[in-house]
Amino acid sequence: MRPLSIIVAPGPWDPEPWRNEFQAAAEGRPVHVWPHDGSVIGDDPYVICAWKSDPKVFDLYSTPKAVFSLGAGVDHLHVLRSRPDIPIVRVIDPDLTMRMVEYVTFAVLYLHRKIPLYQAEQARRTWRPMHQPAAARVRVGIMGVGVLGEACGKLLSQLGFEVAGWARSRRDASPFPIFSGQDSLGSFLERTEILVNLLPNTPETAGLIGREIFQRLNRNGSLGGAFFVNAGRGETVVESELIDALTNGTLAGAVLDVFNVEPLPEESPLWAMDNVLVTPHVAADSDPEVIVAQILRDVKRLERGEAPVNVVDMGRGY
């Protein structure tokens, strides 16, 4: 196969770090940043490297040799579900995985160790130690147990938390118990005090997490309430029902990194809630240097007639 051209479609991200890294590492392969460079690349075979880009890129460039995700997950590429002829490739970056593990661990410990209450006490100059249950008495539930979810759950288990996961389809050989399928969702929720959402955004998960799920969480456990961490996708949560749950006590608190609309609008009630920590979608940032190096290794495989590593079955459960 001839050398492959590289089309980079970084969506909402600043295109220049990606352009610079691809051009520096591409060893002479043409690099085209879409839509910033227009829409002409000639007749060379090509790959597309995308992150939440306008789906028009896949209409304009409809015959890629592969499509690579520039970030964690491939849910933004579900528009290609009907194109099984195109390999969809997930980037598995140990650094990106560890960033997510760091964030989720921080969020769980932040809620478990009652840091929001101590912050409020500090503002009042009040010294009041509170009862602290052992991690072994706290049940954490992770919705979405792919690469990131499994890594997060494994570390939380090592810290002593009683961790379980939920997935749409059965999982074997997991380091912690996995509830699978809709029939087990209720049992999973009823044992969970801190719910961590790492689900991808798919037609099956859009708006899945809302009032009914929040109401079924365990509010009678050692923490004395139910809590929510969202580091997955904002679209999986019904935000109005999340706000209601945080207002009426169904949820005692939340750590939120992703939202239905980003940046989070200034008028959102979430900004002013004293039981909510808002972070600006920073749980697991992609490092262009690491991501580009991995993609180019697969580009070379394609040029040799070999399959890329980490091709994703878009029909597989989460």
mmCIF file of C-alpha atoms in Angstrom:
data_model
loop_
_atom_site.group_PDB
_atom_site.id
_atom_site.type_symbol
_atom_site.label_atom_id
_atom_site.label_comp_id
_atom_site.label_asym_id
_atom_site.label_seq_id
_atom_site.Cartn_x
_atom_site.Cartn_y
_atom_site.Cartn_z
ATOM 1 C CA MET A 1 0.000 0.000 0.000
ATOM 2 C CA ARG A 2 1.157 3.544 -0.713
ATOM 3 C CA PRO A 3 1.921 5.835 2.238
ATOM 4 C CA LEU A 4 -1.298 6.939 3.887
ATOM 5 C CA SER A 5 -2.392 10.539 4.184
ATOM 6 C CA ILE A 6 -3.666 11.565 7.620
ATOM 7 C CA ILE A 7 -6.867 13.552 8.056
ATOM 8 C CA VAL A 8 -7.170 15.038 11.534
ATOM 9 C CA ALA A 9 -10.667 16.124 12.655
ATOM 10 C CA PRO A 10 -10.245 17.279 16.289
ATOM 11 C CA GLY A 11 -13.756 18.663 16.690
ATOM 12 C CA PRO A 12 -13.963 21.117 19.615
ATOM 13 C CA TRP A 13 -10.271 20.816 20.495
ATOM 14 C CA ASP A 14 -7.591 23.321 19.492
ATOM 15 C CA PRO A 15 -6.318 21.864 16.202
ATOM 16 C CA GLU A 16 -2.778 23.255 16.385
ATOM 17 C CA PRO A 17 -1.266 20.866 18.984
ATOM 18 C CA TRP A 18 -2.581 17.970 16.912
ATOM 19 C CA ARG A 19 -1.383 19.447 13.625
ATOM 20 C CA ASN A 20 2.073 20.108 15.061
ATOM 21 C CA GLU A 21 2.473 16.655 16.582
ATOM 22 C CA PHE A 22 1.255 14.794 13.491
ATOM 23 C CA GLN A 23 3.452 16.859 11.178
ATOM 24 C CA ALA A 24 6.485 16.314 13.396
ATOM 25 C CA ALA A 25 6.004 12.551 13.616
ATOM 26 C CA ALA A 26 4.400 11.632 10.259
ATOM 27 C CA GLU A 27 7.710 11.062 8.435
ATOM 28 C CA GLY A 28 6.602 12.940 5.337
ATOM 29 C CA ARG A 29 3.040 11.632 5.174
ATOM 30 C CA PRO A 30 0.592 14.407 4.207
ATOM 31 C CA VAL A 31 -1.317 15.788 7.209
ATOM 32 C CA HIS A 32 -4.645 17.556 6.596
ATOM 33 C CA VAL A 33 -6.579 19.193 9.472
ATOM 34 C CA TRP A 34 -10.307 19.300 8.750
ATOM 35 C CA PRO A 35 -12.194 21.588 8.315
ATOM 36 C CA HIS A 36 -9.450 24.153 8.864
ATOM 37 C CA ASP A 37 -7.486 23.210 5.734
ATOM 38 C CA GLY A 38 -10.444 22.904 3.369
ATOM 39 C CA SER A 39 -11.592 19.662 1.800
ATOM 40 C CA VAL A 40 -9.087 18.579 -0.876
ATOM 41 C CA ILE A 41 -6.424 15.933 -0.238
ATOM 42 C CA GLY A 42 -5.917 14.373 -3.667
ATOM 43 C CA ASP A 43 -6.159 10.697 -4.545
ATOM 44 C CA ASP A 44 -3.911 9.198 -1.856
ATOM 45 C CA PRO A 45 -5.348 6.560 0.490
ATOM 46 C CA TYR A 46 -5.949 7.995 3.935
ATOM 47 C CA VAL A 47 -6.973 7.466 7.544
ATOM 48 C CA ILE A 48 -9.138 9.750 9.692
ATOM 49 C CA CYS A 49 -8.199 10.690 13.266
ATOM 50 C CA ALA A 50 -11.251 12.211 14.967
ATOM 51 C CA TRP A 51 -12.696 13.468 18.224
ATOM 52 C CA LYS A 52 -16.360 14.535 18.367
ATOM 53 C CA SER A 53 -16.029 15.964 14.882
ATOM 54 C CA ASP A 54 -18.859 17.004 12.590
ATOM 55 C CA PRO A 55 -20.162 13.760 10.990
ATOM 56 C CA LYS A 56 -19.869 15.512 7.620
ATOM 57 C CA VAL A 57 -16.204 14.545 7.628
ATOM 58 C CA PHE A 58 -17.246 10.914 7.093
ATOM 59 C CA ASP A 59 -19.457 11.904 4.154
ATOM 60 C CA LEU A 60 -16.723 13.990 2.563
ATOM 61 C CA TYR A 61 -14.045 11.360 3.181
ATOM 62 C CA SER A 62 -16.072 8.186 2.918
ATOM 63 C CA THR A 63 -13.385 5.579 2.169
ATOM 64 C CA PRO A 64 -10.794 5.748 4.973
ATOM 65 C CA LYS A 65 -8.553 2.756 5.549
ATOM 66 C CA ALA A 66 -9.307 3.193 9.293
ATOM 67 C CA VAL A 67 -10.765 5.717 11.711
ATOM 68 C CA PHE A 68 -8.873 6.425 14.949
ATOM 69 C CA SER A 69 -10.355 7.992 18.072
ATOM 70 C CA LEU A 70 -8.165 10.773 19.461
ATOM 71 C CA GLY A 71 -9.563 10.400 22.985
ATOM 72 C CA ALA A 72 -10.933 7.930 25.475
ATOM 73 C CA GLY A 73 -13.763 5.890 24.008
ATOM 74 C CA VAL A 74 -15.250 5.505 20.551
ATOM 75 C CA ASP A 75 -18.871 6.397 21.322
ATOM 76 C CA HIS A 76 -18.557 9.598 19.263
ATOM 77 C CA LEU A 77 -17.999 7.375 16.208
ATOM 78 C CA HIS A 78 -21.332 5.561 16.400
ATOM 79 C CA VAL A 79 -22.323 7.262 13.144
ATOM 80 C CA LEU A 80 -20.060 4.612 11.576
ATOM 81 C CA ARG A 81 -21.941 1.656 13.059
ATOM 82 C CA SER A 82 -23.398 0.960 9.615
ATOM 83 C CA ARG A 83 -19.897 0.777 8.063
ATOM 84 C CA PRO A 84 -18.402 -2.527 9.257
ATOM 85 C CA ASP A 85 -15.923 -2.268 6.369
ATOM 86 C CA ILE A 86 -14.103 0.574 8.162
ATOM 87 C CA PRO A 87 -11.889 -0.448 11.118
ATOM 88 C CA ILE A 88 -12.618 1.739 14.155
ATOM 89 C CA VAL A 89 -9.556 1.905 16.377
ATOM 90 C CA ARG A 90 -9.470 2.761 20.072
ATOM 91 C CA VAL A 91 -6.431 4.413 21.550
ATOM 92 C CA ILE A 92 -5.432 2.700 24.786
ATOM 93 C CA ASP A 93 -3.007 5.002 26.528
ATOM 94 C CA PRO A 94 -1.753 4.001 29.997
ATOM 95 C CA ASP A 95 -1.325 7.688 30.860
ATOM 96 C CA LEU A 96 -4.910 8.501 29.850
ATOM 97 C CA THR A 97 -6.190 5.507 31.810
ATOM 98 C CA MET A 98 -4.234 6.543 34.894
ATOM 99 C CA ARG A 99 -5.581 10.105 34.642
ATOM 100 C CA MET A 100 -9.110 8.731 34.803
ATOM 101 C CA VAL A 101 -8.173 6.440 37.694
ATOM 102 C CA GLU A 102 -6.719 9.457 39.531
ATOM 103 C CA TYR A 103 -9.854 11.522 38.996
ATOM 104 C CA VAL A 104 -12.356 8.851 40.002
ATOM 105 C CA THR A 105 -10.293 7.886 43.047
ATOM 106 C CA PHE A 106 -10.074 11.548 44.057
ATOM 107 C CA ALA A 107 -13.838 12.005 43.623
ATOM 108 C CA VAL A 108 -14.719 8.911 45.669
ATOM 109 C CA LEU A 109 -12.302 9.879 48.453
ATOM 110 C CA TYR A 110 -13.558 13.492 48.370
ATOM 111 C CA LEU A 111 -17.077 12.245 49.070
ATOM 112 C CA HIS A 112 -16.088 9.400 51.389
ATOM 113 C CA ARG A 113 -13.891 11.619 53.595
ATOM 114 C CA LYS A 114 -16.624 14.326 53.752
ATOM 115 C CA ILE A 115 -14.375 17.041 52.359
ATOM 116 C CA PRO A 116 -17.302 19.270 51.222
ATOM 117 C CA LEU A 117 -18.554 19.387 54.837
ATOM 118 C CA TYR A 118 -15.091 20.263 56.136
ATOM 119 C CA GLN A 119 -14.795 23.015 53.517
ATOM 120 C CA ALA A 120 -18.040 24.508 54.802
ATOM 121 C CA GLU A 121 -16.785 24.201 58.388
ATOM 122 C CA GLN A 122 -13.557 25.931 57.422
ATOM 123 C CA ALA A 123 -15.516 28.862 55.990
ATOM 124 C CA ARG A 124 -17.254 29.169 59.387
ATOM 125 C CA ARG A 125 -13.947 28.692 61.286
ATOM 126 C CA THR A 126 -15.455 25.661 63.006
ATOM 127 C CA TRP A 127 -13.414 22.713 64.329
ATOM 128 C CA ARG A 128 -15.756 19.717 64.315
ATOM 129 C CA PRO A 129 -14.429 16.221 63.561
ATOM 130 C CA MET A 130 -17.068 13.978 61.984
ATOM 131 C CA HIS A 131 -17.570 10.225 62.049
ATOM 132 C CA GLN A 132 -15.599 8.548 59.300
ATOM 133 C CA PRO A 133 -16.625 5.034 58.209
ATOM 134 C CA ALA A 134 -13.936 2.670 56.979
ATOM 135 C CA ALA A 135 -13.647 2.290 53.194
ATOM 136 C CA ALA A 136 -14.525 -1.389 53.596
ATOM 137 C CA ARG A 137 -18.013 -0.334 54.720
ATOM 138 C CA VAL A 138 -18.637 1.878 51.665
ATOM 139 C CA ARG A 139 -20.143 0.405 48.521
ATOM 140 C CA VAL A 140 -19.065 1.979 45.234
ATOM 141 C CA GLY A 141 -20.808 1.091 41.982
ATOM 142 C CA ILE A 142 -19.318 1.746 38.536
ATOM 143 C CA MET A 143 -21.620 1.909 35.516
ATOM 144 C CA GLY A 144 -19.490 1.146 32.476
ATOM 145 C CA VAL A 145 -16.682 -1.356 32.971
ATOM 146 C CA GLY A 146 -14.505 -1.040 29.901
ATOM 147 C CA VAL A 147 -10.780 -0.378 30.119
ATOM 148 C CA LEU A 148 -11.239 2.778 32.205
ATOM 149 C CA GLY A 149 -13.979 1.446 34.470
ATOM 150 C CA GLU A 150 -12.094 -1.726 35.251
ATOM 151 C CA ALA A 151 -8.911 0.183 36.082
ATOM 152 C CA CYS A 152 -10.805 2.574 38.375
ATOM 153 C CA GLY A 153 -12.616 -0.230 40.156
ATOM 154 C CA LYS A 154 -9.427 -2.201 40.653
ATOM 155 C CA LEU A 155 -7.662 0.644 42.466
ATOM 156 C CA LEU A 156 -10.716 1.510 44.568
ATOM 157 C CA SER A 157 -10.882 -2.148 45.602
ATOM 158 C CA GLN A 158 -7.233 -2.029 46.624
ATOM 159 C CA LEU A 159 -8.066 0.963 48.830
ATOM 160 C CA GLY A 160 -10.629 -1.192 50.584
ATOM 161 C CA PHE A 161 -13.903 -0.020 49.039
ATOM 162 C CA GLU A 162 -16.536 -2.635 48.273
ATOM 163 C CA VAL A 163 -16.692 -2.184 44.509
ATOM 164 C CA ALA A 164 -19.108 -3.615 41.961
ATOM 165 C CA GLY A 165 -19.714 -2.785 38.320
ATOM 166 C CA TRP A 166 -22.649 -2.832 35.945
ATOM 167 C CA ALA A 167 -22.502 -3.607 32.237
ATOM 168 C CA ARG A 168 -25.106 -4.236 29.592
ATOM 169 C CA SER A 169 -23.571 -7.596 28.708
ATOM 170 C CA ARG A 170 -21.826 -10.269 30.740
ATOM 171 C CA ARG A 171 -18.205 -9.754 31.788
ATOM 172 C CA ASP A 172 -15.847 -12.549 32.773
ATOM 173 C CA ALA A 173 -12.567 -12.436 34.717
ATOM 174 C CA SER A 174 -13.160 -9.018 36.227
ATOM 175 C CA PRO A 175 -11.182 -8.054 39.375
ATOM 176 C CA PHE A 176 -14.478 -7.165 41.116
ATOM 177 C CA PRO A 177 -18.105 -8.371 40.831
ATOM 178 C CA ILE A 178 -20.028 -7.305 37.716
ATOM 179 C CA PHE A 179 -23.824 -7.079 37.496
ATOM 180 C CA SER A 180 -24.911 -7.503 33.891
ATOM 181 C CA GLY A 181 -28.066 -6.696 31.980
ATOM 182 C CA GLN A 182 -31.224 -4.768 32.796
ATOM 183 C CA ASP A 183 -32.479 -7.531 35.095
ATOM 184 C CA SER A 184 -29.562 -6.939 37.488
ATOM 185 C CA LEU A 185 -29.562 -3.128 37.387
ATOM 186 C CA GLY A 186 -31.908 -2.781 40.363
ATOM 187 C CA SER A 187 -29.796 -5.031 42.578
ATOM 188 C CA PHE A 188 -26.671 -3.125 41.554
ATOM 189 C CA LEU A 189 -28.209 0.252 42.405
ATOM 190 C CA GLU A 190 -29.718 -0.850 45.713
ATOM 191 C CA ARG A 191 -26.288 -1.876 47.070
ATOM 192 C CA THR A 192 -24.526 1.287 45.808
ATOM 193 C CA GLU A 193 -23.815 4.385 47.938
ATOM 194 C CA ILE A 194 -21.417 6.158 45.548
ATOM 195 C CA LEU A 195 -22.419 5.739 41.903
ATOM 196 C CA VAL A 196 -19.668 6.379 39.333
ATOM 197 C CA ASN A 197 -20.782 6.865 35.729
ATOM 198 C CA LEU A 198 -18.260 5.873 33.064
ATOM 199 C CA LEU A 199 -20.775 4.840 30.415
ATOM 200 C CA PRO A 200 -20.161 5.829 26.796
ATOM 201 C CA ASN A 201 -22.692 7.916 24.922
ATOM 202 C CA THR A 202 -24.631 5.523 22.699
ATOM 203 C CA PRO A 203 -28.259 5.333 21.587
ATOM 204 C CA GLU A 204 -28.801 2.822 24.419
ATOM 205 C CA THR A 205 -27.253 4.994 27.149
ATOM 206 C CA ALA A 206 -28.497 8.471 26.170
ATOM 207 C CA GLY A 207 -30.527 9.777 29.139
ATOM 208 C CA LEU A 208 -30.239 6.427 30.929
ATOM 209 C CA ILE A 209 -29.278 7.949 34.296
ATOM 210 C CA GLY A 210 -32.022 10.002 35.877
ATOM 211 C CA ARG A 211 -34.624 10.158 38.630
ATOM 212 C CA GLU A 212 -35.390 6.439 38.775
ATOM 213 C CA ILE A 213 -31.746 5.449 39.081
ATOM 214 C CA PHE A 214 -30.978 8.081 41.715
ATOM 215 C CA GLN A 215 -33.989 7.032 43.786
ATOM 216 C CA ARG A 216 -32.874 3.402 43.853
ATOM 217 C CA LEU A 217 -29.425 4.107 45.305
ATOM 218 C CA ASN A 218 -28.644 3.085 48.884
ATOM 219 C CA ARG A 219 -29.211 6.052 51.234
ATOM 220 C CA ASN A 220 -29.073 3.919 54.386
ATOM 221 C CA GLY A 221 -25.444 2.838 54.178
ATOM 222 C CA SER A 222 -22.459 3.934 56.206
ATOM 223 C CA LEU A 223 -22.256 7.337 54.473
ATOM 224 C CA GLY A 224 -25.812 8.267 55.392
ATOM 225 C CA GLY A 225 -26.711 9.251 51.851
ATOM 226 C CA ALA A 226 -26.202 8.521 48.157
ATOM 227 C CA PHE A 227 -23.634 10.268 45.967
ATOM 228 C CA PHE A 228 -22.903 10.555 42.252
ATOM 229 C CA VAL A 229 -19.692 10.932 40.237
ATOM 230 C CA ASN A 230 -19.927 11.617 36.509
ATOM 231 C CA ALA A 231 -16.668 11.292 34.597
ATOM 232 C CA GLY A 232 -18.130 9.501 31.576
ATOM 233 C CA ARG A 233 -20.435 11.382 29.231
ATOM 234 C CA GLY A 234 -22.832 14.212 30.019
ATOM 235 C CA GLU A 235 -25.378 12.936 27.513
ATOM 236 C CA THR A 236 -25.999 9.790 29.568
ATOM 237 C CA VAL A 237 -27.574 11.860 32.383
ATOM 238 C CA VAL A 238 -30.914 13.677 32.475
ATOM 239 C CA GLU A 239 -29.485 16.878 33.918
ATOM 240 C CA SER A 240 -32.779 18.365 35.106
ATOM 241 C CA GLU A 241 -33.473 15.200 37.126
ATOM 242 C CA LEU A 242 -29.921 15.271 38.515
ATOM 243 C CA ILE A 243 -30.493 18.843 39.718
ATOM 244 C CA ASP A 244 -33.810 17.812 41.301
ATOM 245 C CA ALA A 245 -32.139 14.879 43.084
ATOM 246 C CA LEU A 246 -29.394 17.131 44.465
ATOM 247 C CA THR A 247 -31.980 19.677 45.588
ATOM 248 C CA ASN A 248 -34.483 17.354 47.281
ATOM 249 C CA GLY A 249 -31.962 15.147 49.080
ATOM 250 C CA THR A 250 -32.225 12.061 46.894
ATOM 251 C CA LEU A 251 -28.531 12.664 46.297
ATOM 252 C CA ALA A 252 -26.411 14.049 49.120
ATOM 253 C CA GLY A 253 -23.700 15.275 46.792
ATOM 254 C CA ALA A 254 -21.939 14.922 43.464
ATOM 255 C CA VAL A 255 -18.651 15.407 41.642
ATOM 256 C CA LEU A 256 -19.331 16.309 38.002
ATOM 257 C CA ASP A 257 -16.804 16.560 35.170
ATOM 258 C CA VAL A 258 -19.074 16.219 32.114
ATOM 259 C CA PHE A 259 -22.352 17.879 31.192
ATOM 260 C CA ASN A 260 -25.134 17.941 28.602
ATOM 261 C CA VAL A 261 -23.836 21.292 27.296
ATOM 262 C CA GLU A 262 -20.180 22.253 27.551
ATOM 263 C CA PRO A 263 -18.913 24.644 28.719
ATOM 264 C CA LEU A 264 -21.509 24.426 31.493
ATOM 265 C CA PRO A 265 -23.787 27.472 30.971
ATOM 266 C CA GLU A 266 -23.410 30.279 33.514
ATOM 267 C CA GLU A 267 -27.118 30.022 34.386
ATOM 268 C CA SER A 268 -26.882 26.332 35.391
ATOM 269 C CA PRO A 269 -27.951 25.800 39.043
ATOM 270 C CA LEU A 270 -25.090 23.315 39.419
ATOM 271 C CA TRP A 271 -22.543 26.129 39.737
ATOM 272 C CA ALA A 272 -24.045 27.422 42.987
ATOM 273 C CA MET A 273 -24.848 24.133 44.735
ATOM 274 C CA ASP A 274 -22.758 23.672 47.856
ATOM 275 C CA ASN A 275 -23.079 19.883 47.575
ATOM 276 C CA VAL A 276 -21.610 19.795 44.036
ATOM 277 C CA LEU A 277 -18.033 19.994 42.788
ATOM 278 C CA VAL A 278 -17.833 21.072 39.127
ATOM 279 C CA THR A 279 -14.703 20.448 37.048
ATOM 280 C CA PRO A 280 -14.393 21.444 33.346
ATOM 281 C CA HIS A 281 -14.111 18.048 31.586
ATOM 282 C CA VAL A 282 -10.558 17.409 32.744
ATOM 283 C CA ALA A 283 -10.763 13.861 34.125
ATOM 284 C CA ALA A 284 -8.712 12.295 31.329
ATOM 285 C CA ASP A 285 -7.122 14.684 28.840
ATOM 286 C CA SER A 286 -5.485 13.241 25.736
ATOM 287 C CA ASP A 287 -1.770 13.944 25.286
ATOM 288 C CA PRO A 288 -1.127 14.509 21.545
ATOM 289 C CA GLU A 289 2.453 13.217 21.760
ATOM 290 C CA VAL A 290 1.359 9.852 23.195
ATOM 291 C CA ILE A 291 -1.786 9.476 21.080
ATOM 292 C CA VAL A 292 -0.104 10.388 17.779
ATOM 293 C CA ALA A 293 2.756 7.945 18.356
ATOM 294 C CA GLN A 294 0.283 5.105 18.896
ATOM 295 C CA ILE A 295 -1.767 6.032 15.823
ATOM 296 C CA LEU A 296 1.310 6.193 13.599
ATOM 297 C CA ARG A 297 2.361 2.715 14.690
ATOM 298 C CA ASP A 298 -0.991 1.488 13.400
ATOM 299 C CA VAL A 299 -0.683 3.549 10.215
ATOM 300 C CA LYS A 300 2.547 1.693 9.463
ATOM 301 C CA ARG A 301 0.772 -1.621 10.072
ATOM 302 C CA LEU A 302 -1.921 -0.663 7.591
ATOM 303 C CA GLU A 303 0.708 0.284 5.011
ATOM 304 C CA ARG A 304 2.260 -3.186 5.428
ATOM 305 C CA GLY A 305 -1.131 -4.779 4.883
ATOM 306 C CA GLU A 306 -1.587 -5.667 8.570
ATOM 307 C CA ALA A 307 -4.577 -4.936 10.806
ATOM 308 C CA PRO A 308 -4.302 -2.162 13.385
ATOM 309 C CA VAL A 309 -4.250 -2.992 17.083
ATOM 310 C CA ASN A 310 -7.319 -2.360 19.297
ATOM 311 C CA VAL A 311 -9.961 -2.462 16.591
ATOM 312 C CA VAL A 312 -13.356 -2.041 18.259
ATOM 313 C CA ASP A 313 -16.518 -4.037 17.709
ATOM 314 C CA MET A 314 -19.014 -1.155 17.687
ATOM 315 C CA GLY A 315 -21.844 -3.535 18.542
ATOM 316 C CA ARG A 316 -20.232 -4.785 21.781
ATOM 317 C CA GLY A 317 -21.863 -3.921 25.087
ATOM 318 C CA TYR A 318 -20.460 -1.569 27.719
#
